[in-house]
Short mmCIF file of N, CA, C and O in Angstrom, two decimals:
data_model
loop_
_atom_site.label_atom_id
_atom_site.label_comp_id
_atom_site.label_asym_id
_atom_site.label_seq_id
_atom_site.Cartn_x
_atom_site.Cartn_y
_atom_site.Cartn_z
N UNK A 1 0.83 -1.21 0.00
CA UNK A 1 0.00 0.00 0.00
C UNK A 1 0.87 1.27 0.00
O UNK A 1 1.92 1.29 0.63
N UNK A 2 0.40 2.27 -0.71
CA UNK A 2 1.14 3.53 -0.78
C UNK A 2 1.09 4.23 0.58
O UNK A 2 0.09 4.16 1.28
N UNK A 3 2.18 4.89 0.92
CA UNK A 3 2.18 5.61 2.20
C UNK A 3 1.46 6.95 2.04
O UNK A 3 1.18 7.42 0.94
N UNK A 4 1.17 7.57 3.17
CA UNK A 4 0.41 8.82 3.18
C UNK A 4 1.12 9.93 2.40
O UNK A 4 0.48 10.67 1.65
N UNK A 5 2.42 10.02 2.57
CA UNK A 5 3.18 11.07 1.88
C UNK A 5 3.08 10.91 0.36
O UNK A 5 2.91 11.90 -0.37
N UNK A 6 3.14 9.69 -0.12
CA UNK A 6 3.02 9.43 -1.56
C UNK A 6 1.63 9.83 -2.06
O UNK A 6 1.49 10.47 -3.10
N UNK A 7 0.61 9.46 -1.30
CA UNK A 7 -0.77 9.81 -1.69
C UNK A 7 -0.96 11.32 -1.70
O UNK A 7 -1.56 11.88 -2.61
N UNK A 8 -0.41 12.00 -0.68
CA UNK A 8 -0.51 13.45 -0.59
C UNK A 8 0.21 14.10 -1.78
O UNK A 8 -0.32 15.02 -2.40
N UNK A 9 1.40 13.62 -2.08
CA UNK A 9 2.18 14.18 -3.18
C UNK A 9 1.44 13.98 -4.50
O UNK A 9 1.37 14.90 -5.33
N UNK A 10 0.86 12.80 -4.70
CA UNK A 10 0.09 12.53 -5.93
C UNK A 10 -1.09 13.49 -6.05
O UNK A 10 -1.36 14.01 -7.14
N UNK A 11 -1.79 13.73 -4.94
CA UNK A 11 -2.93 14.65 -4.94
C UNK A 11 -2.46 16.06 -5.29
O UNK A 11 -3.07 16.73 -6.13
N UNK A 12 -1.38 16.52 -4.66
CA UNK A 12 -0.87 17.86 -4.93
C UNK A 12 -0.42 18.02 -6.38
O UNK A 12 -0.68 19.04 -7.01
N UNK A 13 0.24 16.98 -6.92
CA UNK A 13 0.68 17.05 -8.32
C UNK A 13 -0.52 17.07 -9.27
O UNK A 13 -0.52 17.79 -10.27
N UNK A 14 -1.55 16.32 -8.96
CA UNK A 14 -2.76 16.31 -9.77
C UNK A 14 -3.46 17.67 -9.71
O UNK A 14 -3.91 18.20 -10.73
N UNK A 15 -3.53 18.24 -8.51
CA UNK A 15 -4.11 19.58 -8.32
C UNK A 15 -3.34 20.60 -9.16
O UNK A 15 -3.93 21.42 -9.86
N UNK A 16 -2.01 20.54 -9.09
CA UNK A 16 -1.16 21.47 -9.83
C UNK A 16 -1.40 21.35 -11.33
O UNK A 16 -1.54 22.35 -12.03
N UNK A 17 -1.45 20.11 -11.82
CA UNK A 17 -1.66 19.88 -13.26
C UNK A 17 -3.01 20.44 -13.71
O UNK A 17 -3.12 21.06 -14.77
N UNK A 18 -4.03 20.26 -12.88
CA UNK A 18 -5.37 20.71 -13.26
C UNK A 18 -5.50 22.23 -13.20
O UNK A 18 -6.45 22.78 -13.73
N UNK A 19 -4.53 22.90 -12.57
CA UNK A 19 -4.55 24.35 -12.47
C UNK A 19 -3.44 25.00 -13.32
O UNK A 19 -3.13 26.17 -13.15
N UNK A 20 -2.85 24.22 -14.23
CA UNK A 20 -1.88 24.77 -15.18
C UNK A 20 -0.57 25.24 -14.58
O UNK A 20 0.05 26.16 -15.10
N UNK A 21 -0.14 24.61 -13.49
CA UNK A 21 1.11 25.03 -12.85
C UNK A 21 2.31 24.42 -13.55
O UNK A 21 2.24 23.32 -14.09
N UNK A 22 3.41 25.17 -13.53
CA UNK A 22 4.66 24.69 -14.11
C UNK A 22 5.27 23.62 -13.20
O UNK A 22 4.83 23.43 -12.06
N UNK A 23 6.31 22.97 -13.68
CA UNK A 23 6.99 21.94 -12.88
C UNK A 23 7.54 22.54 -11.59
O UNK A 23 7.41 21.95 -10.51
N UNK A 24 8.12 23.73 -11.67
CA UNK A 24 8.70 24.35 -10.48
C UNK A 24 7.60 24.79 -9.50
O UNK A 24 7.73 24.63 -8.30
N UNK A 25 6.51 25.33 -10.03
CA UNK A 25 5.38 25.70 -9.16
C UNK A 25 4.82 24.46 -8.48
O UNK A 25 4.45 24.52 -7.30
N UNK A 26 4.81 23.35 -9.19
CA UNK A 26 4.34 22.09 -8.61
C UNK A 26 5.25 21.64 -7.48
O UNK A 26 4.78 21.24 -6.41
N UNK A 27 6.57 21.75 -7.69
CA UNK A 27 7.52 21.41 -6.62
C UNK A 27 7.25 22.26 -5.37
O UNK A 27 7.26 21.75 -4.25
N UNK A 28 7.03 23.55 -5.58
CA UNK A 28 6.76 24.46 -4.46
C UNK A 28 5.45 24.08 -3.78
O UNK A 28 5.37 24.03 -2.54
N UNK A 29 4.42 23.79 -4.56
CA UNK A 29 3.13 23.38 -4.00
C UNK A 29 3.27 22.13 -3.14
O UNK A 29 2.72 22.06 -2.03
N UNK A 30 4.01 21.14 -3.62
CA UNK A 30 4.20 19.90 -2.86
C UNK A 30 4.85 20.20 -1.51
O UNK A 30 4.41 19.69 -0.47
N UNK A 31 5.88 21.03 -1.52
CA UNK A 31 6.57 21.36 -0.27
C UNK A 31 5.69 22.21 0.65
O UNK A 31 5.68 22.00 1.87
N UNK A 32 4.91 23.13 0.08
CA UNK A 32 3.95 23.89 0.89
C UNK A 32 2.94 22.95 1.54
O UNK A 32 2.59 23.11 2.70
N UNK A 33 2.50 21.97 0.76
CA UNK A 33 1.52 20.99 1.25
C UNK A 33 2.07 20.14 2.38
O UNK A 33 1.31 19.57 3.17
N UNK A 34 3.38 20.05 2.45
CA UNK A 34 4.04 19.32 3.55
C UNK A 34 4.31 20.23 4.74
O UNK A 34 4.94 19.83 5.71
N UNK A 35 3.85 21.49 4.64
CA UNK A 35 4.01 22.43 5.74
C UNK A 35 5.36 23.12 5.79
O UNK A 35 5.74 23.71 6.81
N UNK A 36 6.10 23.07 4.69
CA UNK A 36 7.44 23.67 4.66
C UNK A 36 7.36 25.19 4.52
O UNK A 36 6.44 25.71 3.90
N UNK A 37 8.36 25.88 5.06
CA UNK A 37 8.43 27.34 4.98
C UNK A 37 9.12 27.76 3.68
O UNK A 37 9.78 26.96 3.02
N UNK A 38 8.97 29.05 3.37
CA UNK A 38 9.62 29.60 2.18
C UNK A 38 11.14 29.42 2.24
O UNK A 38 11.77 29.07 1.25
N UNK A 39 11.71 29.63 3.43
CA UNK A 39 13.16 29.48 3.61
C UNK A 39 13.60 28.04 3.36
O UNK A 39 14.59 27.78 2.68
N UNK A 40 12.83 27.09 3.90
CA UNK A 40 13.14 25.67 3.72
C UNK A 40 13.03 25.31 2.23
O UNK A 40 13.90 24.63 1.69
N UNK A 41 11.94 25.74 1.59
CA UNK A 41 11.72 25.44 0.17
C UNK A 41 12.87 25.98 -0.67
O UNK A 41 13.38 25.30 -1.56
N UNK A 42 13.31 27.21 -0.35
CA UNK A 42 14.41 27.82 -1.09
C UNK A 42 15.67 26.97 -0.98
O UNK A 42 16.34 26.68 -1.99
N UNK A 43 15.99 26.54 0.24
CA UNK A 43 17.18 25.71 0.45
C UNK A 43 17.05 24.37 -0.25
O UNK A 43 17.98 23.88 -0.90
N UNK A 44 15.87 23.77 -0.16
CA UNK A 44 15.62 22.45 -0.76
C UNK A 44 15.77 22.49 -2.28
O UNK A 44 16.29 21.55 -2.88
N UNK A 45 15.30 23.58 -2.90
CA UNK A 45 15.33 23.68 -4.36
C UNK A 45 16.55 24.45 -4.87
O UNK A 45 16.72 24.60 -6.09
N UNK A 46 17.38 24.95 -3.97
CA UNK A 46 18.58 25.67 -4.37
C UNK A 46 18.29 27.02 -5.01
O UNK A 46 19.01 27.45 -5.92
N UNK A 47 17.24 27.67 -4.53
CA UNK A 47 16.84 28.98 -5.06
C UNK A 47 16.76 29.99 -3.93
O UNK A 47 16.78 29.62 -2.76
N UNK A 48 16.65 31.27 -4.27
CA UNK A 48 16.55 32.29 -3.23
C UNK A 48 15.13 32.35 -2.67
O UNK A 48 14.16 32.04 -3.38
N UNK A 49 15.00 32.77 -1.41
CA UNK A 49 13.66 32.93 -0.82
C UNK A 49 12.77 33.88 -1.63
O UNK A 49 11.56 33.65 -1.73
N UNK A 50 13.36 34.91 -2.24
CA UNK A 50 12.55 35.83 -3.06
C UNK A 50 12.02 35.15 -4.31
O UNK A 50 10.90 35.43 -4.75
N UNK A 51 12.82 34.26 -4.89
CA UNK A 51 12.36 33.50 -6.05
C UNK A 51 11.19 32.60 -5.65
O UNK A 51 10.18 32.52 -6.35
N UNK A 52 11.32 31.97 -4.49
CA UNK A 52 10.25 31.11 -3.98
C UNK A 52 8.99 31.93 -3.71
O UNK A 52 7.88 31.48 -3.99
N UNK A 53 9.18 33.14 -3.19
CA UNK A 53 8.03 34.03 -2.95
C UNK A 53 7.24 34.23 -4.24
O UNK A 53 6.01 34.19 -4.24
N UNK A 54 7.95 34.42 -5.34
CA UNK A 54 7.30 34.57 -6.64
C UNK A 54 6.55 33.32 -7.07
O UNK A 54 5.43 33.40 -7.58
N UNK A 55 7.17 32.16 -6.85
CA UNK A 55 6.49 30.90 -7.18
C UNK A 55 5.25 30.70 -6.33
O UNK A 55 4.20 30.25 -6.82
N UNK A 56 5.35 31.03 -5.04
CA UNK A 56 4.18 30.89 -4.15
C UNK A 56 3.06 31.82 -4.63
O UNK A 56 1.89 31.41 -4.67
N UNK A 57 3.41 33.03 -5.02
CA UNK A 57 2.42 33.97 -5.56
C UNK A 57 1.72 33.35 -6.77
O UNK A 57 0.49 33.42 -6.89
N UNK A 58 2.49 32.76 -7.67
CA UNK A 58 1.92 32.13 -8.87
C UNK A 58 1.00 30.97 -8.50
O UNK A 58 -0.07 30.80 -9.10
N UNK A 59 1.42 30.16 -7.51
CA UNK A 59 0.61 29.02 -7.06
C UNK A 59 -0.73 29.54 -6.53
O UNK A 59 -1.80 29.01 -6.87
N UNK A 60 -0.69 30.58 -5.69
CA UNK A 60 -1.93 31.15 -5.16
C UNK A 60 -2.80 31.68 -6.28
O UNK A 60 -4.00 31.46 -6.31
N UNK A 61 -2.18 32.41 -7.21
CA UNK A 61 -2.93 33.02 -8.30
C UNK A 61 -3.60 31.96 -9.18
O UNK A 61 -4.78 32.07 -9.50
N UNK A 62 -2.85 30.93 -9.55
CA UNK A 62 -3.40 29.90 -10.44
C UNK A 62 -4.47 29.05 -9.76
O UNK A 62 -5.37 28.54 -10.42
N UNK A 63 -4.38 28.91 -8.44
CA UNK A 63 -5.36 28.10 -7.72
C UNK A 63 -6.54 28.93 -7.23
O UNK A 63 -7.55 28.38 -6.80
N UNK A 64 -6.39 30.26 -7.26
CA UNK A 64 -7.44 31.15 -6.75
C UNK A 64 -7.38 31.32 -5.24
O UNK A 64 -8.28 31.93 -4.66
N UNK A 65 -6.34 30.81 -4.60
CA UNK A 65 -6.22 30.88 -3.15
C UNK A 65 -5.72 32.25 -2.70
O UNK A 65 -4.98 32.91 -3.42
N UNK A 66 -6.12 32.65 -1.49
CA UNK A 66 -5.68 33.93 -0.95
C UNK A 66 -4.56 33.77 0.09
O UNK A 66 -3.85 34.72 0.37
N UNK A 67 -4.44 32.58 0.66
CA UNK A 67 -3.37 32.30 1.62
C UNK A 67 -3.15 30.79 1.71
O UNK A 67 -3.83 30.03 1.00
N UNK A 68 -2.21 30.39 2.55
CA UNK A 68 -1.85 28.97 2.61
C UNK A 68 -3.02 28.09 3.06
O UNK A 68 -3.25 27.02 2.51
N UNK A 69 -3.77 28.55 4.07
CA UNK A 69 -4.91 27.75 4.54
C UNK A 69 -5.94 27.58 3.43
O UNK A 69 -6.49 26.50 3.23
N UNK A 70 -6.23 28.66 2.72
CA UNK A 70 -7.18 28.61 1.61
C UNK A 70 -6.68 27.63 0.54
O UNK A 70 -7.45 26.83 0.00
N UNK A 71 -5.39 27.67 0.26
CA UNK A 71 -4.80 26.76 -0.72
C UNK A 71 -5.00 25.30 -0.29
O UNK A 71 -5.45 24.47 -1.08
N UNK A 72 -4.70 25.02 0.97
CA UNK A 72 -4.83 23.65 1.46
C UNK A 72 -6.29 23.20 1.47
O UNK A 72 -6.58 22.04 1.16
N UNK A 73 -7.20 24.12 1.78
CA UNK A 73 -8.64 23.79 1.72
C UNK A 73 -9.05 23.45 0.29
O UNK A 73 -9.81 22.51 0.06
N UNK A 74 -8.54 24.21 -0.67
CA UNK A 74 -8.87 23.96 -2.08
C UNK A 74 -8.32 22.61 -2.55
O UNK A 74 -8.98 21.90 -3.31
N UNK A 75 -7.12 22.27 -2.10
CA UNK A 75 -6.54 20.97 -2.45
C UNK A 75 -7.40 19.85 -1.85
O UNK A 75 -7.68 18.85 -2.52
N UNK A 76 -7.83 20.03 -0.60
CA UNK A 76 -8.66 19.02 0.06
C UNK A 76 -9.98 18.82 -0.68
O UNK A 76 -10.40 17.69 -0.93
N UNK A 77 -10.62 19.93 -1.07
CA UNK A 77 -11.87 19.83 -1.82
C UNK A 77 -11.66 19.15 -3.17
O UNK A 77 -12.46 18.33 -3.61
N UNK A 78 -10.55 19.50 -3.82
CA UNK A 78 -10.19 18.88 -5.09
C UNK A 78 -10.03 17.37 -4.90
O UNK A 78 -10.52 16.58 -5.72
N UNK A 79 -9.39 16.97 -3.83
CA UNK A 79 -9.17 15.55 -3.54
C UNK A 79 -10.47 14.79 -3.34
O UNK A 79 -10.61 13.65 -3.76
N UNK A 80 -11.43 15.44 -2.69
CA UNK A 80 -12.73 14.80 -2.48
C UNK A 80 -13.50 14.61 -3.77
O UNK A 80 -14.28 13.66 -3.90
N UNK A 81 -13.26 15.51 -4.72
CA UNK A 81 -13.97 15.45 -5.98
C UNK A 81 -13.38 14.51 -7.02
O UNK A 81 -13.94 14.27 -8.06
N UNK A 82 -12.19 13.97 -6.71
CA UNK A 82 -11.49 13.12 -7.69
C UNK A 82 -12.19 11.79 -7.84
O UNK A 82 -12.64 11.20 -6.92
#
């Protein structure tokens, strides 16, 4: 059986694809979905925190979310509808 993290990652990647996100935006979404901070995401992806800020902005814009909680709620609703 798939572990929870794998299922969560699959859901986040599916959500990203359905909202027209780029590969990098998808990477950022997956890490946000794991509760990671902008600083952590920047270090993990080898990018600056300001670059990550831009990707997070794009993720919010493409998903219609206004903040991280709204984003996670939208992913959860998307998962229920799959």
